[in-house]
Amino acid sequence: MKLPSLNHLYTGLINVIKRFPLEFLFALCATFCWCYYIHLSDYRQRTELHEELRDTLIKCIMMMNLALAFMLALDLFAERNNYPIVKKWMLRMVALAFCVLLFFLLDPIHRIADMFRIVLLAFAFHLLVAFSPFTGSDNTQGFWQFNKILFLRFLTSALYSAVLFAGLAIALVAIDGLFAADIRWSTYMIVFAIITAGFNTIFFLSGLPTDIPGLNEDHSYPKGLKIFTQFVLIPLMTIYLAILLVYEIKIIILWQLPKGLVSSLVLGYAVFGILSLLLIYPIKDTAGNGWIKLFSKFFYVMLIPLIILLTLAVSKRVGHYGITESRYIIIVLALWLAAITIYFLFSKKQNIKTIPVSLCLIALLATYGPQSAFSVSKYSQLNRLERMLKSKKPEDLKEKPSVIRYLIQAHGLAILQPFVKKDLSEIERKIELKNDYVYKQREDKIDTAMALLKIKDEGETARKSISFTLVNDENEILKVKGYDYAIEMNTYPQPKNFVVNGHKIETNSNNAGNNLTLSVDAIEVLYIDVNKIFKEAILAFKRDSLKATKNKQEFYYPGKLMQFSKTLAGYEYTVVITSLQQTYYPDDDTEIARNWGDSKSYLLIKKL
């Protein structure tokens, strides 16, 4: 395989900037945000500002993906309809304003529902790219040729990007090994981000066809697609079908309802089958390919019992647990498959554009409005919770906590306002201001809701736990007198490398933050088992020998048990842990080792 030359890349870059200026800008912004996120993860401290910036960068990357796909679809539409430059830029500005509105409207970090919305919008916008230049009639051939180019260009871009990254990664490994350059893992990740978000996107855009109307006259067909369909997709589809048919026979014999896993298998069969039919669509009427029509009929006929199986599987889950976003999507896909099956079995025209157009519309309708996945799921679970709060049945008492967890994770604490008198929006705001970490915020919101609704969670997914903090009673304010250097070495981010008077020093935290290590010139000087310290503190807590601070679940711990020293080559290295936070399960102390810990500590260095 021959990689593109520098001149070819430069020409493609200039063409992309001229043809898709905003898409190019979005790709650059996404690349910068991704690289900066990696940089923050590796070098910056976990302060409140740091965490907020990281969350914003993740959100920016998501929104740039949405904006790029949406803008590309509109630019292709404008090109196909020969819009003048002024009208094209007006359309771009409207699209840009819409994307900015989405940025401020969506909060995927704190609300899972908004994460689903972004996924649905991304799905819809990418489908929009597939058919936006072909909104008229009698252009099915051009539509297929255009999407063939998109498909092959995507595979080519992915292959070139993989080869380029592999080559550069090997080069970095060679430099690191030959010159002791100390190339960190984050450097490899930054290279990956630049190639994936930058090079891959721009290379893909540079290969999009410019003569879109001329594609209607293109009847070429790559033989490789037919081979790929016959020997890869159709065999995979057949395997799915065989498994499902045997399982369906088992259901009939044993007369039992299907399991939830069957939904994924049915959808897998549908995806492979529809993709197969789309790839071989242009040659279905050519001589020697009569099997294609037979295969098409067979595929859709076999979909009928599978759709029934899918309906039974999802109705079982909905009957027991109500509608959630994922179940809503499965229900909608089942209805869509039923409609597509009827259309392709009984329609004479059988326009393949129906598939992406209908899926795009469904994805958009599922995003916002009373019919959306989130509104329907919210009302379903709220009604379920309202019924459970009035019920005394053991099964309802057991499932109430899971419903509350779902509602808070998907929609936030304020969604439960109809059930309590206190202002949940204000409580939610205070919780988010108090805690830096999203996971901790969610757990505090859930605990608050359980307390307000007087619900005891005894389920396996929410066992009683205590956030337990130890504070060094001698070094809550660090004393550095007598030392030459003081280096912060908190649990996150790690590892860290320093050079002090020619000595290479590395600090690291691993095993879920449950130990700290210090190495000097590749020699391990100190290994601190943080988990052991915490377990000993729990025993002291049970003996009631720990003095509490003013904060809840925070205790002073002897400084001599949180300080560790070692002498090496004329230097004394001392690690002082100033605070240690961990999750404590009162019913099972062995659970401590499996949880993420967090510690704040300093490395003090003194030349002897």
XYZ file of C-alpha atoms in Angstrom:
608
model
C 0.000 0.000 0.000
C 1.365 3.428 -0.957
C 0.828 6.295 1.435
C -0.155 9.661 -0.067
C 2.735 11.995 -0.970
C 3.305 15.313 0.818
C 2.285 17.232 -2.308
C -0.921 15.217 -2.539
C -1.686 15.891 1.132
C -0.991 19.619 0.717
C -3.254 19.887 -2.345
C -5.988 17.989 -0.547
C -5.649 20.263 2.488
C -6.017 23.441 0.419
C -9.063 22.023 -1.370
C -10.702 21.062 1.916
C -10.120 24.546 3.378
C -11.675 26.178 0.313
C -14.578 23.755 -0.028
C -15.358 22.985 3.633
C -13.905 25.855 5.707
C -16.062 25.391 8.799
C -15.688 21.616 8.767
C -11.911 22.120 8.664
C -12.180 24.521 11.610
C -14.278 22.030 13.590
C -11.706 19.278 12.947
C -8.899 21.546 14.176
C -10.862 22.546 17.286
C -11.692 18.921 18.096
C -8.031 17.964 17.673
C -6.878 20.811 19.934
C -9.482 19.969 22.606
C -8.508 16.297 22.565
C -4.783 17.069 22.829
C -5.361 19.593 25.615
C -7.520 17.073 27.473
C -4.673 14.550 27.303
C -2.248 17.226 28.504
C -4.471 18.097 31.481
C -4.883 14.435 32.359
C -1.142 13.988 32.456
C 0.287 17.149 33.932
C -2.310 19.221 35.761
C -3.592 18.798 39.325
C -7.124 17.647 40.073
C -8.455 21.005 41.205
C -12.054 22.091 40.805
C -11.089 24.314 37.877
C -9.127 21.443 36.348
C -12.085 19.035 36.505
C -14.476 21.644 35.114
C -12.112 22.344 32.211
C -11.734 18.623 31.446
C -15.526 18.224 31.364
C -15.827 21.226 29.052
C -13.223 19.783 26.687
C -15.097 16.459 26.486
C -18.281 18.351 25.720
C -16.494 20.410 23.044
C -15.196 17.278 21.320
C -18.715 15.824 21.213
C -20.227 19.038 19.881
C -17.526 19.454 17.226
C -18.424 16.003 15.918
C -22.079 17.014 15.711
C -21.298 20.354 14.096
C -18.967 18.819 11.500
C -21.499 16.208 10.363
C -24.393 18.686 10.280
C -22.391 21.349 8.432
C -21.088 18.805 5.916
C -24.626 17.660 5.132
C -25.747 21.253 4.516
C -22.687 22.102 2.399
C -23.269 19.058 0.197
C -26.926 20.036 -0.131
C -25.930 23.603 -1.124
C -23.391 22.300 -3.664
C -25.898 19.929 -5.233
C -28.407 22.773 -5.653
C -25.783 25.272 -6.902
C -26.404 27.834 -4.163
C -24.521 31.138 -4.613
C -21.768 31.831 -2.092
C -23.877 34.339 -0.103
C -26.765 31.911 0.302
C -24.334 29.117 1.192
C -22.791 31.205 3.994
C -26.219 32.213 5.276
C -27.077 28.526 5.542
C -23.767 27.893 7.330
C -24.418 30.681 9.859
C -27.873 29.292 10.673
C -26.353 25.837 11.188
C -23.558 27.299 13.332
C -26.093 29.137 15.519
C -28.011 25.888 15.945
C -24.850 24.046 17.044
C -23.966 26.821 19.524
C -27.481 26.533 20.962
C -27.003 22.782 21.385
C -23.692 23.384 23.171
C -25.379 25.461 25.876
C -28.530 23.355 25.954
C -26.933 19.927 26.438
C -25.042 18.762 29.520
C -23.843 15.198 28.801
C -21.434 15.164 31.742
C -24.149 15.492 34.400
C -27.189 14.067 32.572
C -27.166 10.700 30.846
C -30.262 11.739 28.883
C -28.222 14.450 27.162
C -25.544 11.879 26.326
C -28.250 9.837 24.582
C -29.376 12.998 22.780
C -25.890 13.613 21.423
C -25.645 10.008 20.199
C -29.033 10.269 18.471
C -28.179 13.620 16.887
C -24.813 12.306 15.698
C -26.565 9.292 14.163
C -29.143 11.538 12.462
C -26.582 14.030 11.120
C -24.334 11.300 9.695
C -27.360 9.809 7.931
C -28.186 13.300 6.671
C -24.775 13.418 4.991
C -25.692 10.219 3.122
C -28.798 11.625 1.402
C -28.687 15.455 1.649
C -27.287 15.875 -1.909
C -30.065 13.618 -3.268
C -33.306 15.045 -1.884
C -35.031 14.956 -5.263
C -36.409 11.966 -7.182
C -34.944 9.732 -9.893
C -31.389 9.878 -8.556
C -31.094 6.498 -6.859
C -28.036 5.539 -8.925
C -26.221 8.726 -7.922
C -27.255 8.204 -4.295
C -25.752 4.709 -4.307
C -22.545 5.803 -6.034
C -22.124 8.697 -3.577
C -22.499 6.442 -0.557
C -20.195 3.859 -2.128
C -17.537 6.586 -2.311
C -18.222 7.577 1.310
C -17.912 3.953 2.428
C -14.673 3.283 0.548
C -13.213 6.655 1.530
C -13.949 5.926 5.171
C -12.155 2.571 4.968
C -9.206 4.132 3.106
C -8.895 6.972 5.644
C -9.013 4.536 8.537
C -6.331 2.332 6.932
C -3.999 5.251 6.133
C -4.469 6.664 9.634
C -3.698 3.299 11.239
C -0.520 2.877 9.172
C 0.583 6.458 9.872
C 0.046 6.123 13.614
C 1.803 2.761 13.732
C 4.792 4.214 11.884
C 5.063 7.280 14.107
C 4.574 5.233 17.272
C 7.406 2.893 16.271
C 9.578 5.937 15.532
C 8.867 7.355 19.000
C 9.699 3.998 20.595
C 13.007 3.968 18.690
C 13.872 7.528 19.800
C 12.989 6.676 23.378
C 15.102 3.548 23.349
C 18.130 4.955 21.511
C 18.375 8.406 23.088
C 16.661 7.853 26.497
C 14.271 10.678 25.577
C 11.736 9.654 28.246
C 8.739 9.875 25.891
C 5.597 9.619 27.993
C 2.479 7.634 27.138
C 0.566 10.904 26.735
C 2.782 11.747 23.742
C 1.548 8.649 21.935
C -2.034 9.583 22.780
C -1.548 13.113 21.439
C -0.183 11.693 18.182
C -3.204 9.377 18.040
C -5.559 12.337 18.595
C -3.908 14.444 15.883
C -4.096 11.607 13.358
C -7.623 10.484 14.276
C -9.374 13.835 14.657
C -7.151 15.874 12.340
C -5.511 13.893 9.549
C -8.229 11.236 9.239
C -11.050 13.804 9.013
C -9.286 16.095 6.532
C -8.145 13.164 4.387
C -11.715 11.848 4.305
C -13.127 15.252 3.298
C -10.539 15.672 0.541
C -11.854 12.580 -1.225
C -15.542 13.552 -1.426
C -16.809 13.796 -5.016
C -17.132 17.292 -6.522
C -19.378 16.390 -9.472
C -22.368 15.106 -7.530
C -24.906 15.339 -10.432
C -22.527 13.327 -12.632
C -22.784 10.369 -10.259
C -26.215 9.547 -11.738
C -24.426 8.500 -14.930
C -21.798 6.402 -13.142
C -22.611 2.677 -13.363
C -19.261 1.323 -12.216
C -19.304 -1.335 -9.518
C -16.280 -2.551 -7.513
C -16.094 -6.324 -7.661
C -14.694 -6.313 -4.125
C -18.033 -5.150 -2.705
C -19.820 -8.143 -4.162
C -17.164 -10.495 -2.783
C -17.307 -8.786 0.610
C -21.081 -9.134 0.685
C -21.173 -12.748 -0.492
C -18.380 -14.088 1.695
C -18.492 -11.852 4.787
C -21.834 -10.140 5.396
C -24.201 -12.856 4.188
C -22.427 -15.654 6.149
C -22.522 -13.482 9.299
C -26.196 -12.795 8.748
C -26.837 -16.515 8.236
C -25.148 -17.344 11.560
C -27.352 -14.817 13.370
C -30.437 -16.230 11.645
C -29.588 -19.835 12.530
C -29.086 -18.950 16.214
C -32.342 -17.018 16.344
C -34.394 -19.680 14.581
C -33.123 -22.411 16.903
C -33.843 -20.170 19.883
C -37.333 -19.457 18.560
C -37.998 -23.192 18.277
C -36.803 -23.580 21.871
C -39.250 -20.877 23.004
C -42.154 -22.614 21.256
C -41.249 -26.006 22.730
C -40.667 -24.760 26.301
C -43.318 -22.036 26.022
C -41.233 -19.376 27.760
C -40.703 -15.680 27.106
C -37.489 -14.684 25.270
C -34.461 -13.199 27.043
C -33.316 -9.608 26.574
C -30.186 -10.698 24.641
C -32.347 -11.722 21.706
C -32.892 -8.019 20.866
C -29.207 -7.555 20.003
C -29.171 -10.687 17.831
C -32.264 -9.642 15.876
C -30.866 -6.155 15.304
C -27.528 -7.692 14.276
C -29.286 -9.856 11.690
C -31.182 -6.820 10.388
C -28.054 -4.657 10.142
C -25.984 -7.238 8.262
C -28.898 -8.100 5.979
C -29.815 -4.508 5.073
C -26.148 -3.584 4.549
C -25.750 -6.610 2.264
C -28.745 -5.586 0.172
C -27.538 -1.994 -0.089
C -24.063 -3.013 -1.230
C -25.329 -5.256 -4.038
C -28.280 -3.048 -5.040
C -26.871 -1.804 -8.421
C -26.267 -5.333 -9.770
C -29.575 -6.875 -8.710
C -30.973 -6.698 -12.278
C -27.834 -7.708 -14.161
C -27.447 -11.103 -15.809
C -26.247 -13.889 -13.545
C -27.373 -12.177 -10.337
C -30.877 -13.522 -10.039
C -29.961 -14.870 -6.593
C -30.009 -11.287 -5.261
C -33.773 -10.926 -5.661
C -34.274 -14.327 -4.086
C -31.984 -13.352 -1.215
C -33.893 -10.069 -0.735
C -37.250 -11.856 -0.474
C -35.780 -14.471 1.858
C -34.253 -11.810 4.118
C -37.447 -9.824 4.591
C -39.655 -12.914 4.976
C -37.357 -14.233 7.709
C -37.515 -10.849 9.430
C -41.221 -11.333 10.203
C -40.858 -14.037 12.913
C -37.770 -12.261 14.254
C -39.672 -8.987 14.641
C -42.330 -10.889 16.589
C -39.554 -12.373 18.755
C -38.068 -8.903 19.271
C -41.461 -7.492 20.245
C -42.004 -10.245 22.817
C -38.540 -9.702 24.304
C -38.922 -5.938 24.760
C -42.552 -6.153 25.930
C -41.436 -8.510 28.697
C -38.896 -5.972 29.960
C -41.275 -3.029 29.611
C -44.017 -4.891 31.449
C -41.725 -5.494 34.423
C -39.551 -2.388 34.504
C -41.230 0.291 32.392
C -39.747 2.191 29.454
C -36.196 3.523 29.466
C -34.256 5.219 26.658
C -32.677 1.953 25.488
C -36.017 0.111 25.513
C -37.660 3.019 23.694
C -35.033 2.767 20.950
C -35.578 -0.996 20.623
C -39.366 -0.504 20.404
C -38.963 2.151 17.711
C -36.508 -0.008 15.767
C -38.921 -2.947 15.936
C -41.687 -0.770 14.480
C -39.292 0.575 11.844
C -38.205 -2.939 10.838
C -41.830 -3.971 10.516
C -42.570 -0.964 8.283
C -39.450 -1.525 6.136
C -40.278 -5.213 5.762
C -43.793 -4.428 4.521
C -42.445 -1.729 2.178
C -39.804 -3.913 0.503
C -42.033 -6.984 0.302
C -45.002 -5.274 -1.308
C -43.700 -2.080 -2.956
C -42.691 -2.281 -6.606
C -40.473 0.810 -6.568
C -38.340 -0.098 -3.533
C -36.323 3.126 -3.248
C -33.275 2.434 -1.051
C -33.176 6.094 0.059
C -36.138 5.228 2.259
C -33.794 3.491 4.709
C -31.491 6.415 5.690
C -34.242 9.052 5.371
C -36.649 7.202 7.657
C -33.921 6.387 10.221
C -32.797 10.018 10.254
C -36.338 11.267 10.895
C -36.878 8.694 13.644
C -33.605 9.690 15.363
C -34.575 13.381 15.274
C -38.097 12.676 16.588
C -36.597 10.617 19.410
C -34.385 13.507 20.541
C -36.827 16.220 21.649
C -40.540 16.637 22.197
C -43.296 14.748 24.040
C -42.753 11.751 21.741
C -38.993 11.641 22.382
C -37.205 8.787 24.098
C -36.528 10.964 27.122
C -40.047 12.303 27.639
C -41.654 8.881 27.244
C -39.042 7.232 29.508
C -39.346 9.977 32.119
C -43.150 9.763 32.304
C -43.021 5.963 32.380
C -40.565 5.814 35.280
C -42.224 8.688 37.208
C -45.578 6.929 36.998
C -43.898 3.714 38.059
C -42.297 5.438 41.036
C -45.563 7.097 42.023
C -47.264 3.710 42.065
C -44.412 2.145 44.038
C -44.421 4.878 46.689
C -48.017 3.963 47.479
C -47.386 0.214 47.339
C -46.411 -2.105 50.186
C -45.545 -5.069 47.958
C -42.058 -6.525 48.641
C -41.080 -6.399 44.950
C -42.016 -2.697 44.744
C -40.098 -1.868 47.911
C -37.067 -3.639 46.464
C -37.168 -1.834 43.095
C -37.860 1.728 44.290
C -34.145 2.568 44.776
C -33.253 1.456 41.237
C -36.003 3.671 39.774
C -34.731 6.663 41.755
C -31.164 5.975 40.640
C -32.248 5.832 37.007
C -34.263 9.072 37.179
C -31.455 11.017 38.861
C -28.723 9.693 36.579
C -30.777 10.363 33.453
C -32.582 13.591 34.347
C -31.111 15.018 37.556
C -32.378 15.398 41.126
C -34.977 18.063 40.272
C -37.010 15.481 38.335
C -38.307 14.186 41.688
C -39.784 17.577 42.686
C -43.434 16.344 42.478
C -42.745 13.953 45.362
C -41.118 16.345 47.869
C -41.736 19.859 49.244
C -38.108 21.055 49.391
C -36.603 22.921 46.440
C -34.638 20.148 44.715
C -33.193 22.483 42.081
C -31.462 24.510 44.803
C -30.276 21.349 46.581
C -28.915 20.004 43.304
C -27.074 23.265 42.634
C -25.431 23.172 46.079
C -24.355 19.538 45.625
C -22.713 20.362 42.286
C -20.913 23.359 43.803
C -19.712 21.331 46.777
C -18.225 18.370 44.893
C -15.686 18.356 42.073
C -16.334 14.863 40.717
C -19.406 13.923 38.711
C -19.611 10.434 40.240
C -19.604 11.881 43.772
C -22.243 14.444 42.771
C -24.533 11.695 41.480
C -24.099 9.596 44.610
C -24.859 12.599 46.847
C -27.973 13.382 44.809
C -29.127 9.778 45.112
C -28.468 9.738 48.876
C -30.400 13.010 49.222
C -33.359 11.625 47.283
C -33.393 8.420 49.351
C -33.383 10.441 52.570
C -36.139 12.837 51.461
C -38.360 10.013 50.217
C -37.478 7.882 53.265
C -36.367 4.940 51.159
C -33.835 2.430 52.412
C -31.657 1.003 49.686
C -30.720 -2.572 50.507
C -30.036 -3.693 46.955
C -26.735 -5.160 45.785
C -26.141 -2.187 43.463
C -26.208 0.349 46.269
C -24.740 -1.168 49.398
C -24.214 1.070 52.392
C -20.853 2.783 52.151
C -19.081 5.602 53.975
C -16.729 8.117 52.422
C -13.911 8.114 54.967
C -11.150 10.762 55.088
C -7.938 10.711 57.145
C -6.062 13.936 57.874
C -2.433 13.947 59.008
C -2.554 15.416 62.537
C 0.984 16.818 62.229
C 1.086 17.947 58.617
C -2.378 19.199 57.716
C -0.313 22.305 57.015
C 2.917 20.932 55.568
C 6.134 21.703 57.438
C 9.076 21.931 55.026
C 11.776 23.362 57.311
C 15.099 21.555 56.845
C 14.307 20.231 53.360
C 15.672 21.486 50.044
C 12.776 20.519 47.758
C 9.025 19.920 48.125
C 7.166 18.196 45.290
C 3.429 17.515 45.212
C 2.652 13.870 44.382
C -1.116 13.388 44.646
C -2.879 10.235 43.473
C -3.984 11.855 40.202
C -2.625 12.464 37.655
C 0.216 9.975 37.578
C 2.999 9.159 36.818
C 5.182 12.235 37.271
C 8.839 12.713 36.380
C 11.321 15.250 37.740
C 15.044 15.835 37.581
C 16.710 17.050 40.800
C 20.465 17.733 40.676
C 20.840 15.269 37.809
C 18.813 12.512 39.445
C 15.721 11.295 37.596
C 12.825 11.024 40.040
C 9.520 9.320 39.215
C 6.420 9.178 41.406
C 3.526 6.926 40.552
C 0.151 5.799 41.838
C -1.524 2.627 40.613
C -3.844 -0.200 41.660
C -6.846 2.185 41.682
C -4.892 4.761 43.679
C -4.193 2.319 46.502
C -0.423 2.603 46.543
C 2.287 5.203 45.952
C 5.785 4.510 44.635
C 8.934 6.621 44.434
C 11.828 5.729 42.125
C 15.200 7.482 41.804
C 17.306 6.733 38.723
C 15.046 3.729 37.973
C 15.618 2.329 41.495
C 12.505 1.896 43.638
C 13.132 3.822 46.850
C 9.724 3.760 48.541
C 6.618 1.643 48.119
C 3.701 2.862 50.230
C 0.669 0.606 50.629
C -2.030 3.276 51.029
C -4.705 0.622 51.374
C -2.910 -0.870 54.375
C -2.878 2.532 56.081
C -6.589 2.882 55.468
C -7.418 -0.597 56.795
C -5.458 0.097 59.985
C -7.326 3.393 60.351
C -10.654 1.555 60.042
C -9.631 -0.741 62.895
C -8.738 2.325 64.985
C -12.091 3.852 64.068
C -13.898 0.736 65.282
C -11.990 1.020 68.579
C -13.221 4.632 68.773
C -9.637 5.899 68.997
C -9.776 8.460 66.166
C -10.480 12.132 66.800
C -12.985 13.641 64.369
C -12.484 17.005 62.640
C -15.272 19.514 62.129
C -16.213 17.804 58.854
C -18.398 14.710 58.750
C -16.532 11.387 58.343
C -13.143 13.111 58.534
C -10.654 12.063 61.230
C -7.163 12.982 62.391
C -4.599 10.217 62.041
C -1.110 10.061 63.616
C 1.441 11.794 61.411
C 4.128 9.200 62.144
C 1.913 6.583 60.437
C 1.534 8.761 57.332
C 5.216 9.640 56.834
C 7.845 7.464 55.132
C 11.579 8.123 54.638
C 14.498 6.486 52.847
C 18.116 7.554 52.267
C 19.872 6.936 48.938
C 23.108 8.283 47.432
C 23.479 11.227 49.819
C 19.803 12.290 49.743
C 16.952 11.724 52.160
C 13.569 11.193 50.489
C 10.461 11.636 52.637
C 6.859 11.147 51.534
C 4.277 12.846 53.740
C 0.629 11.928 53.176
C -1.450 14.940 54.263
C -4.879 13.441 53.545
C -6.309 10.123 52.435
C -9.834 9.450 51.206
C -11.376 6.034 50.606
C -14.762 4.301 50.584
C -15.506 2.125 53.599
C -18.091 -0.682 53.555
C -19.027 -1.390 57.192
C -20.379 -4.839 56.317
C -17.231 -6.021 54.521
C -13.773 -4.542 55.079
C -12.312 -6.621 52.257
C -14.207 -4.434 49.783
C -11.784 -1.578 50.460
C -9.157 -2.927 48.064
C -11.505 -2.842 45.088
C -12.416 0.829 45.356
C -10.756 3.932 44.018
C -8.760 5.828 46.598
C -7.539 9.405 46.575
C -4.625 10.845 48.500
C -2.785 14.142 48.774
C 0.907 13.868 49.556
C 4.267 15.584 49.166
C 7.765 14.394 48.442
C 10.375 16.205 50.539
C 14.031 15.956 49.487
C 17.031 16.874 51.624
C 20.689 16.682 50.634
C 22.694 15.115 53.445
